[in-house]
mmCIF file of C-alpha atoms in Angstrom:
data_model
loop_
_atom_site.group_PDB
_atom_site.id
_atom_site.type_symbol
_atom_site.label_atom_id
_atom_site.label_comp_id
_atom_site.label_asym_id
_atom_site.label_seq_id
_atom_site.Cartn_x
_atom_site.Cartn_y
_atom_site.Cartn_z
ATOM 1 C CA MET A 29 -8.667 27.951 13.730
ATOM 2 C CA LEU A 30 -6.069 26.338 11.484
ATOM 3 C CA SER A 31 -6.475 25.660 7.789
ATOM 4 C CA VAL A 32 -6.442 22.003 6.743
ATOM 5 C CA ARG A 33 -3.094 22.377 4.996
ATOM 6 C CA ASP A 34 -1.451 24.064 8.003
ATOM 7 C CA ALA A 35 -2.865 21.413 10.344
ATOM 8 C CA ALA A 36 -1.653 18.606 8.055
ATOM 9 C CA ASP A 37 1.859 20.107 7.906
ATOM 10 C CA ILE A 38 2.045 20.476 11.692
ATOM 11 C CA ILE A 39 0.902 16.889 12.234
ATOM 12 C CA PHE A 40 3.178 15.408 9.582
ATOM 13 C CA ASN A 41 6.215 17.201 11.018
ATOM 14 C CA LEU A 42 5.505 15.765 14.478
ATOM 15 C CA VAL A 43 6.228 12.246 13.219
ATOM 16 C CA GLN A 44 9.584 10.498 13.202
ATOM 17 C CA PRO A 45 9.728 7.120 11.404
ATOM 18 C CA LEU A 46 10.456 3.998 13.398
ATOM 19 C CA ASP A 47 14.130 3.262 14.012
ATOM 20 C CA PRO A 48 15.521 0.830 11.383
ATOM 21 C CA GLN A 49 17.818 -0.714 14.030
ATOM 22 C CA GLN A 50 15.533 -0.940 17.077
ATOM 23 C CA ASP A 51 12.027 -1.078 15.663
ATOM 24 C CA THR A 52 12.281 -4.103 13.388
ATOM 25 C CA GLU A 53 11.557 -7.807 13.479
ATOM 26 C CA VAL A 54 12.223 -10.830 11.300
ATOM 27 C CA VAL A 55 9.152 -12.551 9.859
ATOM 28 C CA ASP A 56 8.572 -15.604 7.727
ATOM 29 C CA LEU A 57 7.938 -14.764 4.091
ATOM 30 C CA PHE A 58 4.409 -16.179 4.336
ATOM 31 C CA ALA A 59 3.718 -13.574 7.062
ATOM 32 C CA ALA A 60 5.290 -10.655 5.195
ATOM 33 C CA ASN A 61 2.280 -9.544 3.150
ATOM 34 C CA GLY A 62 1.550 -5.876 3.792
ATOM 35 C CA ARG A 63 4.654 -5.320 5.928
ATOM 36 C CA ILE A 64 7.209 -2.569 5.348
ATOM 37 C CA LEU A 65 10.704 -3.706 4.390
ATOM 38 C CA ALA A 66 13.198 -2.399 6.970
ATOM 39 C CA THR A 67 16.510 -3.036 5.220
ATOM 40 C CA PRO A 68 17.526 -3.241 1.555
ATOM 41 C CA VAL A 69 17.666 -6.749 0.113
ATOM 42 C CA THR A 70 20.381 -8.132 -2.143
ATOM 43 C CA SER A 71 20.604 -11.617 -3.592
ATOM 44 C CA PRO A 72 23.565 -13.872 -4.379
ATOM 45 C CA LEU A 73 21.646 -15.133 -7.418
ATOM 46 C CA ASP A 74 21.623 -13.754 -10.935
ATOM 47 C CA PHE A 75 18.258 -13.468 -12.700
ATOM 48 C CA PRO A 76 17.988 -15.389 -14.947
ATOM 49 C CA HIS A 77 20.298 -17.836 -13.175
ATOM 50 C CA TRP A 78 21.657 -19.025 -16.537
ATOM 51 C CA ASP A 79 21.110 -18.427 -20.244
ATOM 52 C CA ASN A 80 17.752 -20.020 -21.039
ATOM 53 C CA SER A 81 15.204 -20.301 -23.801
ATOM 54 C CA ALA A 82 12.146 -18.056 -24.028
ATOM 55 C CA MET A 83 10.474 -20.353 -26.539
ATOM 56 C CA ASP A 84 9.926 -23.976 -27.513
ATOM 57 C CA GLY A 85 12.148 -24.584 -30.515
ATOM 58 C CA TYR A 86 15.753 -25.364 -31.433
ATOM 59 C CA ALA A 87 18.969 -23.982 -29.963
ATOM 60 C CA VAL A 88 21.380 -23.242 -32.806
ATOM 61 C CA ARG A 89 24.573 -21.441 -33.744
ATOM 62 C CA TYR A 90 23.639 -18.198 -35.514
ATOM 63 C CA GLU A 91 26.507 -18.560 -37.978
ATOM 64 C CA ASP A 92 24.894 -21.817 -39.159
ATOM 65 C CA VAL A 93 21.460 -20.320 -39.880
ATOM 66 C CA HIS A 94 22.036 -16.665 -40.755
ATOM 67 C CA ASN A 95 21.090 -17.313 -44.399
ATOM 68 C CA ALA A 96 18.203 -19.747 -43.816
ATOM 69 C CA SER A 97 14.905 -19.293 -45.668
ATOM 70 C CA THR A 98 11.909 -21.288 -46.827
ATOM 71 C CA GLU A 99 13.445 -21.537 -50.278
ATOM 72 C CA GLN A 100 16.860 -22.515 -48.933
ATOM 73 C CA PRO A 101 16.385 -24.125 -45.503
ATOM 74 C CA VAL A 102 19.388 -25.065 -43.387
ATOM 75 C CA ASN A 103 19.542 -28.728 -42.425
ATOM 76 C CA LEU A 104 20.944 -29.387 -38.935
ATOM 77 C CA GLU A 105 21.537 -32.562 -36.923
ATOM 78 C CA ILE A 106 19.586 -32.767 -33.624
ATOM 79 C CA VAL A 107 22.128 -33.966 -31.055
ATOM 80 C CA GLU A 108 20.289 -33.410 -27.758
ATOM 81 C CA GLU A 109 16.870 -32.723 -26.271
ATOM 82 C CA ILE A 110 16.811 -30.188 -23.400
ATOM 83 C CA PRO A 111 13.656 -29.914 -21.264
ATOM 84 C CA ALA A 112 13.369 -27.405 -18.417
ATOM 85 C CA GLY A 113 15.388 -28.493 -15.410
ATOM 86 C CA TYR A 114 17.854 -30.521 -17.431
ATOM 87 C CA GLN A 115 21.573 -29.720 -17.604
ATOM 88 C CA PRO A 116 22.818 -29.941 -21.219
ATOM 89 C CA LYS A 117 25.584 -32.490 -21.734
ATOM 90 C CA LEU A 118 26.927 -31.512 -25.156
ATOM 91 C CA THR A 119 28.491 -28.486 -26.814
ATOM 92 C CA LEU A 120 26.969 -27.672 -30.192
ATOM 93 C CA GLN A 121 29.311 -28.100 -33.099
ATOM 94 C CA PRO A 122 28.883 -26.614 -36.591
ATOM 95 C CA GLY A 123 25.824 -28.110 -38.274
ATOM 96 C CA GLN A 124 24.199 -29.188 -35.010
ATOM 97 C CA ALA A 125 21.056 -28.142 -33.097
ATOM 98 C CA ALA A 126 19.384 -29.067 -29.805
ATOM 99 C CA ARG A 127 15.660 -29.490 -29.280
ATOM 100 C CA ILE A 128 14.864 -27.082 -26.439
ATOM 101 C CA PHE A 129 11.824 -26.093 -24.392
ATOM 102 C CA THR A 130 10.800 -22.868 -22.684
ATOM 103 C CA GLY A 131 12.921 -22.152 -19.607
ATOM 104 C CA ALA A 132 15.548 -24.761 -20.431
ATOM 105 C CA VAL A 133 19.282 -24.031 -20.247
ATOM 106 C CA ILE A 134 20.955 -22.951 -23.472
ATOM 107 C CA PRO A 135 23.689 -25.472 -24.337
ATOM 108 C CA GLN A 136 27.298 -24.476 -24.823
ATOM 109 C CA GLY A 137 28.001 -23.380 -28.385
ATOM 110 C CA ALA A 138 24.432 -22.157 -29.034
ATOM 111 C CA ASP A 139 23.590 -18.458 -29.142
ATOM 112 C CA THR A 140 20.121 -18.333 -30.723
ATOM 113 C CA VAL A 141 16.771 -20.137 -30.499
ATOM 114 C CA VAL A 142 14.558 -20.711 -33.537
ATOM 115 C CA MET A 143 10.916 -21.140 -32.596
ATOM 116 C CA GLN A 144 9.493 -24.516 -33.608
ATOM 117 C CA GLU A 145 6.884 -22.967 -35.931
ATOM 118 C CA MET A 146 9.756 -21.802 -38.164
ATOM 119 C CA THR A 147 11.206 -25.316 -38.509
ATOM 120 C CA HIS A 148 10.404 -28.719 -39.951
ATOM 121 C CA ARG A 149 11.657 -31.854 -38.235
ATOM 122 C CA GLU A 150 12.638 -35.034 -40.025
ATOM 123 C CA ASP A 151 13.678 -37.770 -37.580
ATOM 124 C CA HIS A 152 17.011 -36.642 -36.099
ATOM 125 C CA ARG A 153 17.348 -33.601 -38.295
ATOM 126 C CA VAL A 154 15.612 -30.245 -38.427
ATOM 127 C CA LEU A 155 15.127 -27.806 -41.284
ATOM 128 C CA ILE A 156 15.468 -24.133 -40.310
ATOM 129 C CA LEU A 157 13.034 -22.200 -42.512
ATOM 130 C CA THR A 158 13.841 -18.602 -41.532
ATOM 131 C CA THR A 159 16.764 -16.387 -40.603
ATOM 132 C CA PRO A 160 16.478 -15.507 -36.899
ATOM 133 C CA GLN A 161 18.064 -12.512 -35.230
ATOM 134 C CA LEU A 162 21.287 -13.161 -33.359
ATOM 135 C CA GLY A 163 20.373 -14.044 -29.763
ATOM 136 C CA GLU A 164 16.665 -14.333 -30.535
ATOM 137 C CA PHE A 165 14.574 -15.994 -27.784
ATOM 138 C CA VAL A 166 17.622 -16.308 -25.509
ATOM 139 C CA ARG A 167 17.204 -14.877 -22.004
ATOM 140 C CA ARG A 168 20.733 -14.021 -20.935
ATOM 141 C CA LYS A 169 22.059 -14.757 -17.472
ATOM 142 C CA ALA A 170 21.826 -11.695 -15.177
ATOM 143 C CA SER A 171 19.905 -9.669 -17.777
ATOM 144 C CA TYR A 172 17.097 -9.046 -15.241
ATOM 145 C CA TYR A 173 19.201 -8.674 -12.112
ATOM 146 C CA GLN A 174 22.886 -8.976 -11.274
ATOM 147 C CA ALA A 175 23.873 -10.788 -8.076
ATOM 148 C CA GLY A 176 25.064 -8.543 -5.268
ATOM 149 C CA THR A 177 23.255 -5.386 -6.370
ATOM 150 C CA GLN A 178 20.204 -4.014 -4.588
ATOM 151 C CA LEU A 179 17.157 -6.137 -5.293
ATOM 152 C CA LEU A 180 14.543 -4.296 -3.189
ATOM 153 C CA PRO A 181 14.958 -0.990 -1.307
ATOM 154 C CA ALA A 182 13.979 -0.396 2.302
ATOM 155 C CA GLY A 183 10.719 1.390 2.994
ATOM 156 C CA ILE A 184 8.495 -0.386 0.472
ATOM 157 C CA LYS A 185 5.293 -2.223 1.248
ATOM 158 C CA LEU A 186 5.577 -5.924 0.501
ATOM 159 C CA THR A 187 2.802 -7.216 -1.727
ATOM 160 C CA ALA A 188 2.476 -10.274 -3.940
ATOM 161 C CA ALA A 189 5.034 -9.155 -6.540
ATOM 162 C CA GLU A 190 7.753 -8.304 -4.000
ATOM 163 C CA ILE A 191 7.091 -11.495 -2.046
ATOM 164 C CA ALA A 192 7.444 -13.507 -5.260
ATOM 165 C CA VAL A 193 10.807 -11.825 -5.900
ATOM 166 C CA LEU A 194 11.975 -12.601 -2.368
ATOM 167 C CA ALA A 195 10.882 -16.223 -2.683
ATOM 168 C CA ALA A 196 12.689 -16.585 -6.005
ATOM 169 C CA SER A 197 15.763 -15.096 -4.317
ATOM 170 C CA GLN A 198 15.577 -17.786 -1.622
ATOM 171 C CA CYS A 199 14.820 -15.340 1.203
ATOM 172 C CA PRO A 200 12.576 -17.422 3.504
ATOM 173 C CA GLN A 201 12.672 -14.740 6.215
ATOM 174 C CA ILE A 202 12.799 -10.971 5.918
ATOM 175 C CA ARG A 203 13.400 -8.026 8.245
ATOM 176 C CA VAL A 204 10.465 -5.625 8.443
ATOM 177 C CA TYR A 205 9.461 -2.696 10.619
ATOM 178 C CA ARG A 206 7.343 -3.631 13.592
ATOM 179 C CA ARG A 207 3.720 -2.605 13.291
ATOM 180 C CA PRO A 208 2.963 0.808 14.840
ATOM 181 C CA ARG A 209 0.822 0.403 17.957
ATOM 182 C CA VAL A 210 -2.385 2.454 17.907
ATOM 183 C CA ALA A 211 -4.580 2.649 21.010
ATOM 184 C CA ILE A 212 -8.263 3.376 20.346
ATOM 185 C CA PHE A 213 -11.106 4.310 22.678
ATOM 186 C CA SER A 214 -14.462 6.057 22.442
ATOM 187 C CA THR A 215 -15.922 8.523 24.925
ATOM 188 C CA GLY A 216 -19.510 9.302 25.890
ATOM 189 C CA ASP A 217 -22.186 8.286 28.386
ATOM 190 C CA GLU A 218 -24.544 7.639 25.472
ATOM 191 C CA LEU A 219 -22.397 4.879 23.953
ATOM 192 C CA VAL A 220 -23.092 1.158 24.260
ATOM 193 C CA THR A 221 -21.406 -1.908 22.803
ATOM 194 C CA VAL A 222 -22.798 -3.882 19.860
ATOM 195 C CA ASN A 223 -24.108 -6.530 22.270
ATOM 196 C CA GLN A 224 -26.140 -4.239 24.517
ATOM 197 C CA PRO A 225 -29.841 -3.560 23.896
ATOM 198 C CA LEU A 226 -30.446 0.105 23.093
ATOM 199 C CA GLN A 227 -32.256 2.338 25.542
ATOM 200 C CA PRO A 228 -33.722 5.731 24.574
ATOM 201 C CA GLY A 229 -30.938 8.213 23.846
ATOM 202 C CA GLN A 230 -28.221 5.590 23.461
ATOM 203 C CA ILE A 231 -26.161 4.815 20.344
ATOM 204 C CA VAL A 232 -23.886 1.945 19.433
ATOM 205 C CA ASP A 233 -20.156 2.690 19.426
ATOM 206 C CA SER A 234 -19.385 2.151 15.734
ATOM 207 C CA ASN A 235 -16.343 4.438 15.759
ATOM 208 C CA GLN A 236 -14.100 1.980 17.558
ATOM 209 C CA TYR A 237 -14.834 -0.707 14.966
ATOM 210 C CA ALA A 238 -14.272 1.676 12.057
ATOM 211 C CA LEU A 239 -11.029 3.006 13.504
ATOM 212 C CA ALA A 240 -9.724 -0.483 14.278
ATOM 213 C CA ALA A 241 -10.396 -1.516 10.670
ATOM 214 C CA LEU A 242 -8.669 1.596 9.306
ATOM 215 C CA VAL A 243 -5.670 1.102 11.574
ATOM 216 C CA GLN A 244 -5.292 -2.529 10.506
ATOM 217 C CA GLN A 245 -5.734 -1.663 6.822
ATOM 218 C CA ASN A 246 -2.780 0.690 7.219
ATOM 219 C CA GLY A 247 -0.568 -2.061 8.609
ATOM 220 C CA ALA A 248 -0.698 -1.051 12.281
ATOM 221 C CA GLU A 249 -1.728 -2.921 15.427
ATOM 222 C CA ALA A 250 -5.004 -1.801 17.003
ATOM 223 C CA ILE A 251 -5.099 -1.753 20.822
ATOM 224 C CA LEU A 252 -8.768 -1.536 21.798
ATOM 225 C CA LEU A 253 -9.508 0.203 25.098
ATOM 226 C CA GLY A 254 -13.303 0.200 24.854
ATOM 227 C CA ILE A 255 -15.824 2.854 25.826
ATOM 228 C CA VAL A 256 -14.915 5.436 28.455
ATOM 229 C CA LYS A 257 -17.754 7.311 30.133
ATOM 230 C CA ASP A 258 -17.760 11.103 30.502
ATOM 231 C CA ASN A 259 -15.868 10.892 33.755
ATOM 232 C CA PRO A 260 -12.634 12.908 34.122
ATOM 233 C CA GLU A 261 -10.925 10.346 36.367
ATOM 234 C CA ALA A 262 -11.748 7.431 34.070
ATOM 235 C CA LEU A 263 -10.628 9.392 31.011
ATOM 236 C CA GLN A 264 -7.360 10.390 32.648
ATOM 237 C CA GLN A 265 -6.597 6.810 33.619
ATOM 238 C CA THR A 266 -7.369 5.552 30.099
ATOM 239 C CA ILE A 267 -5.203 8.195 28.462
ATOM 240 C CA LYS A 268 -2.316 7.400 30.820
ATOM 241 C CA GLN A 269 -2.631 3.716 29.958
ATOM 242 C CA ALA A 270 -2.775 4.485 26.256
ATOM 243 C CA ILE A 271 0.286 6.731 26.063
ATOM 244 C CA THR A 272 2.461 4.216 27.895
ATOM 245 C CA ASN A 273 1.619 1.396 25.500
ATOM 246 C CA ALA A 274 1.115 2.953 22.072
ATOM 247 C CA ASP A 275 2.828 5.046 19.437
ATOM 248 C CA ILE A 276 -0.441 6.725 18.497
ATOM 249 C CA VAL A 277 -3.583 7.236 20.559
ATOM 250 C CA ILE A 278 -6.970 7.887 18.962
ATOM 251 C CA SER A 279 -10.053 8.848 20.893
ATOM 252 C CA SER A 280 -13.406 9.759 19.371
ATOM 253 C CA GLY A 281 -15.724 12.248 21.014
ATOM 254 C CA GLY A 282 -15.156 14.599 23.933
ATOM 255 C CA VAL A 283 -13.082 17.202 22.065
ATOM 256 C CA SER A 284 -15.719 19.847 21.424
ATOM 257 C CA VAL A 285 -16.651 22.676 23.796
ATOM 258 C CA GLY A 286 -19.574 21.073 25.632
ATOM 259 C CA ASP A 287 -19.871 20.688 29.398
ATOM 260 C CA TYR A 288 -18.965 16.988 29.117
ATOM 261 C CA ASP A 289 -16.022 17.371 26.715
ATOM 262 C CA TYR A 290 -13.064 16.765 29.034
ATOM 263 C CA VAL A 291 -10.281 15.527 26.740
ATOM 264 C CA ASP A 292 -8.401 18.806 26.223
ATOM 265 C CA LYS A 293 -8.491 19.641 29.929
ATOM 266 C CA ILE A 294 -7.131 16.213 30.846
ATOM 267 C CA LEU A 295 -4.355 16.473 28.272
ATOM 268 C CA ASP A 296 -3.390 19.869 29.721
ATOM 269 C CA GLY A 297 -3.320 18.318 33.186
ATOM 270 C CA LEU A 298 -1.024 15.516 31.968
ATOM 271 C CA GLY A 299 1.495 18.025 30.656
ATOM 272 C CA ALA A 300 0.731 17.415 27.009
ATOM 273 C CA LYS A 301 1.611 19.958 24.386
ATOM 274 C CA ILE A 302 -1.537 20.594 22.388
ATOM 275 C CA HIS A 303 -0.637 21.528 18.834
ATOM 276 C CA ILE A 304 -4.132 21.684 17.330
ATOM 277 C CA ARG A 305 -7.555 22.309 18.838
ATOM 278 C CA ALA A 306 -9.712 23.002 15.767
ATOM 279 C CA VAL A 307 -9.415 22.856 11.982
ATOM 280 C CA ALA A 308 -11.358 24.793 9.350
ATOM 281 C CA MET A 309 -12.926 21.755 7.703
ATOM 282 C CA ARG A 310 -16.334 20.161 7.348
ATOM 283 C CA PRO A 311 -16.854 17.622 8.764
ATOM 284 C CA GLY A 312 -14.180 17.451 11.452
ATOM 285 C CA LYS A 313 -13.781 20.946 12.920
ATOM 286 C CA PRO A 314 -13.133 19.799 16.516
ATOM 287 C CA LEU A 315 -9.751 18.048 16.298
ATOM 288 C CA THR A 316 -7.179 17.791 19.071
ATOM 289 C CA VAL A 317 -3.584 16.799 18.359
ATOM 290 C CA ALA A 318 -1.098 16.576 21.217
ATOM 291 C CA THR A 319 2.282 15.104 22.160
ATOM 292 C CA PHE A 320 3.826 14.219 25.509
ATOM 293 C CA SER A 321 7.348 15.141 26.554
ATOM 294 C CA ASN A 322 7.354 13.048 29.749
ATOM 295 C CA PHE A 323 6.086 9.516 29.334
ATOM 296 C CA TYR A 324 7.145 5.931 29.892
ATOM 297 C CA SER A 325 6.978 3.279 27.214
ATOM 298 C CA PRO A 326 8.024 -0.355 27.811
ATOM 299 C CA VAL A 327 9.187 -0.530 24.180
ATOM 300 C CA PRO A 328 11.721 2.004 22.822
ATOM 301 C CA SER A 329 10.100 4.536 20.493
ATOM 302 C CA PRO A 330 11.621 7.262 18.321
ATOM 303 C CA GLN A 331 9.302 9.889 19.784
ATOM 304 C CA SER A 332 6.595 10.578 22.298
ATOM 305 C CA PRO A 333 3.120 9.258 21.492
ATOM 306 C CA ILE A 334 0.916 11.369 19.252
ATOM 307 C CA TYR A 335 -2.613 11.871 20.523
ATOM 308 C CA PHE A 336 -5.516 12.406 18.149
ATOM 309 C CA GLY A 337 -8.786 13.499 19.682
ATOM 310 C CA LEU A 338 -11.236 13.026 16.819
ATOM 311 C CA PRO A 339 -14.842 14.254 16.720
ATOM 312 C CA GLY A 340 -17.582 11.865 17.757
ATOM 313 C CA ASN A 341 -19.752 11.888 14.637
ATOM 314 C CA PRO A 342 -19.045 8.848 12.431
ATOM 315 C CA ALA A 343 -18.455 10.694 9.144
ATOM 316 C CA ALA A 344 -16.158 13.196 10.860
ATOM 317 C CA VAL A 345 -14.156 10.321 12.378
ATOM 318 C CA LEU A 346 -13.544 8.704 9.014
ATOM 319 C CA VAL A 347 -12.767 11.949 7.174
ATOM 320 C CA THR A 348 -10.292 13.175 9.811
ATOM 321 C CA PHE A 349 -8.631 9.758 9.939
ATOM 322 C CA TRP A 350 -8.176 9.643 6.159
ATOM 323 C CA ARG A 351 -6.895 13.222 6.013
ATOM 324 C CA PHE A 352 -4.635 13.373 9.097
ATOM 325 C CA VAL A 353 -4.096 10.055 10.891
ATOM 326 C CA GLN A 354 -3.463 7.733 7.959
ATOM 327 C CA PRO A 355 -0.373 9.649 6.737
ATOM 328 C CA VAL A 356 1.032 9.575 10.274
ATOM 329 C CA ILE A 357 0.684 5.785 10.533
ATOM 330 C CA GLN A 358 2.340 5.306 7.156
ATOM 331 C CA LYS A 359 5.238 7.676 7.878
ATOM 332 C CA LEU A 360 5.769 6.250 11.361
ATOM 333 C CA GLY A 361 5.643 2.718 9.960
ATOM 334 C CA GLY A 362 8.613 3.293 7.661
ATOM 335 C CA ILE A 363 7.030 3.973 4.247
ATOM 336 C CA ALA A 364 9.895 5.419 2.201
ATOM 337 C CA GLU A 365 7.858 8.044 0.382
ATOM 338 C CA GLY A 366 6.576 9.343 3.713
ATOM 339 C CA GLY A 367 2.907 8.542 3.302
ATOM 340 C CA LYS A 368 1.733 12.050 2.364
ATOM 341 C CA PRO A 369 -1.803 12.019 0.956
ATOM 342 C CA GLU A 370 -2.179 12.244 -2.808
ATOM 343 C CA PHE A 371 -4.847 14.082 -4.723
ATOM 344 C CA MET A 372 -6.096 13.821 -8.273
ATOM 345 C CA LYS A 373 -8.512 15.904 -10.311
ATOM 346 C CA VAL A 374 -11.493 14.079 -11.767
ATOM 347 C CA ARG A 375 -14.820 15.022 -13.264
ATOM 348 C CA SER A 376 -17.796 15.119 -10.900
ATOM 349 C CA ARG A 377 -20.945 13.540 -12.225
ATOM 350 C CA ASP A 378 -23.029 15.326 -9.591
ATOM 351 C CA GLU A 379 -23.442 18.876 -8.364
ATOM 352 C CA LEU A 380 -21.341 19.465 -5.249
ATOM 353 C CA ARG A 381 -22.203 22.269 -2.808
ATOM 354 C CA SER A 382 -20.637 23.886 0.241
ATOM 355 C CA ASP A 383 -21.178 27.056 2.256
ATOM 356 C CA GLY A 384 -17.614 28.034 1.383
ATOM 357 C CA LYS A 385 -16.650 28.875 4.959
ATOM 358 C CA ARG A 386 -14.560 25.755 5.565
ATOM 359 C CA GLU A 387 -12.774 23.191 3.408
ATOM 360 C CA THR A 388 -15.494 20.652 2.745
ATOM 361 C CA TYR A 389 -15.185 16.903 2.192
ATOM 362 C CA ILE A 390 -17.937 15.056 0.346
ATOM 363 C CA TRP A 391 -17.813 11.274 0.200
ATOM 364 C CA GLY A 392 -18.680 9.086 -2.739
ATOM 365 C CA ARG A 393 -17.188 6.678 -5.265
ATOM 366 C CA LEU A 394 -14.737 6.853 -8.126
ATOM 367 C CA HIS A 395 -15.947 5.054 -11.241
ATOM 368 C CA LEU A 396 -13.986 4.427 -14.427
ATOM 369 C CA ILE A 397 -16.250 5.520 -17.299
ATOM 370 C CA ASP A 398 -14.908 5.046 -20.852
ATOM 371 C CA GLY A 399 -11.357 5.217 -19.548
ATOM 372 C CA VAL A 400 -11.962 8.394 -17.501
ATOM 373 C CA TYR A 401 -12.477 8.554 -13.746
ATOM 374 C CA GLU A 402 -15.674 10.165 -12.488
ATOM 375 C CA PHE A 403 -16.668 11.053 -8.938
ATOM 376 C CA HIS A 404 -20.172 9.985 -7.941
ATOM 377 C CA LYS A 405 -21.493 11.615 -4.780
ATOM 378 C CA ALA A 406 -23.043 9.236 -2.242
ATOM 379 C CA GLY A 407 -26.791 9.517 -2.066
ATOM 380 C CA GLY A 408 -28.723 10.713 0.943
ATOM 381 C CA SER A 409 -27.855 13.224 3.615
ATOM 382 C CA HIS A 410 -24.232 14.305 4.009
ATOM 383 C CA SER A 411 -24.608 15.047 7.688
ATOM 384 C CA SER A 412 -21.548 14.125 9.780
ATOM 385 C CA GLY A 413 -23.840 11.923 11.846
ATOM 386 C CA ASN A 414 -25.067 9.883 8.878
ATOM 387 C CA LEU A 415 -23.093 6.668 8.952
ATOM 388 C CA ILE A 416 -25.301 4.783 6.499
ATOM 389 C CA ASN A 417 -24.313 6.429 3.210
ATOM 390 C CA LEU A 418 -20.616 6.044 3.984
ATOM 391 C CA ALA A 419 -20.910 2.367 3.118
ATOM 392 C CA GLN A 420 -19.221 1.429 -0.198
ATOM 393 C CA THR A 421 -17.664 4.860 -0.633
ATOM 394 C CA ASN A 422 -14.040 5.003 -1.719
ATOM 395 C CA ALA A 423 -13.244 8.664 -2.332
ATOM 396 C CA LEU A 424 -13.509 12.145 -0.851
ATOM 397 C CA ALA A 425 -14.188 15.191 -3.019
ATOM 398 C CA VAL A 426 -12.517 18.312 -1.608
ATOM 399 C CA LEU A 427 -14.140 21.736 -1.992
ATOM 400 C CA PRO A 428 -11.743 24.527 -0.966
ATOM 401 C CA VAL A 429 -12.669 27.470 1.226
ATOM 402 C CA ASP A 430 -14.749 30.046 -0.733
ATOM 403 C CA THR A 431 -15.879 27.414 -3.248
ATOM 404 C CA THR A 432 -19.630 26.998 -2.948
ATOM 405 C CA LEU A 433 -20.446 25.037 -6.111
ATOM 406 C CA ILE A 434 -18.886 22.442 -8.406
ATOM 407 C CA PRO A 435 -21.337 21.957 -11.314
ATOM 408 C CA PRO A 436 -21.835 18.512 -12.860
ATOM 409 C CA GLY A 437 -19.110 17.768 -15.388
ATOM 410 C CA GLU A 438 -16.552 20.070 -13.759
ATOM 411 C CA LYS A 439 -13.363 18.729 -12.215
ATOM 412 C CA VAL A 440 -12.843 18.438 -8.464
ATOM 413 C CA ASP A 441 -9.910 17.438 -6.257
ATOM 414 C CA ILE A 442 -10.193 13.871 -4.948
ATOM 415 C CA LEU A 443 -8.271 12.634 -1.926
ATOM 416 C CA LEU A 444 -6.456 9.411 -2.753
ATOM 417 C CA SER A 445 -5.406 6.999 -0.065
ATOM 418 C CA GLN A 446 -4.472 3.376 0.510
ATOM 419 C CA VAL A 447 -7.873 2.723 2.046
ATOM 420 C CA MET A 448 -9.730 4.287 -0.878
ATOM 421 C CA SER A 449 -7.622 2.816 -3.675
ATOM 422 C CA HIS A 450 -10.153 0.337 -5.097
ATOM 423 C CA THR A 451 -12.280 1.816 -7.848
ATOM 424 C CA THR A 452 -14.888 0.395 -10.173
#
């Protein structure tokens, strides 16, 4: 049985990112939120586009005002008023100033702006009551960004700030990586859909909904294949369909050692190479990871599909997705930093226990208390079958092998991820 770290390394090394030439598409900027930039972006525009004022006040020549003070104000003639969006018409001459507003173009001849609170206006003249610094409140052309240099690198996730930059750069369309395709199905005779009335012994298939949400949150396309009964022929047909249409396949259930757990046998029969069959973690011990050397895909792909056979219990599904599948989706999807999971050490408010035999994951919430993050364990049973207390959790505390107790107030490793990034 593999350690979690060894399993994570094996899985991560199976993944090749999407091809930046073949696996891209052009999208409208309004549709770019959350997408991964496929090529670096440059702009023909300088930022700022021209010298402009950072303050309402008066554009002046520094040599005219470098000795100004309240006791000896400098008296200048106002020759022009320059609101934002207006092109100045005059060049300032000695003894002249221009009324100027925030964002407006600095006129020729001016090199400094005096804020209006440091002036006194009298009709068409203004008294400068202080000595400004040379260049004060002037935003110089190209001081933020120089035209023709790299504006945004490839491999970043586009969010509001990047989209604003692209809009300001007049990029109405942008090339992004296509969304990874992830096929999802659940296995088990006991499963029913959300619309079916429950009979004794049956349970609703919540895993497919949870996995679809996780896949979409990570920027991928979810291909839903429904519930597959514990029938070898039906499972084989579903897996064949999945690997010909997806980059990643996720099934839940059917990967343990019971009489009705057929997934591993079917994968062997399809010629898959099974890299992982079990991992020393709790929850999530039964985990199958496989690849296929002979497959057909209608869309070119940089590699064979990766198959994840996750456990059937709801908590185990979510934990194994966060730990193993999420980094694969992010790396495959073109994230420049590779998508490896990040951990941080925080103080645990609660006592955390484990039997120490396997790496143990305990779910809860991160809270910011007096500027310091604390981990709060979710209440109730931490059975892998308890779906209820997973709601509103946003963090996983990790207890290593041979660690049986983390007392309250001690620090614990917390798994960070995109999905669990929101803290309160």
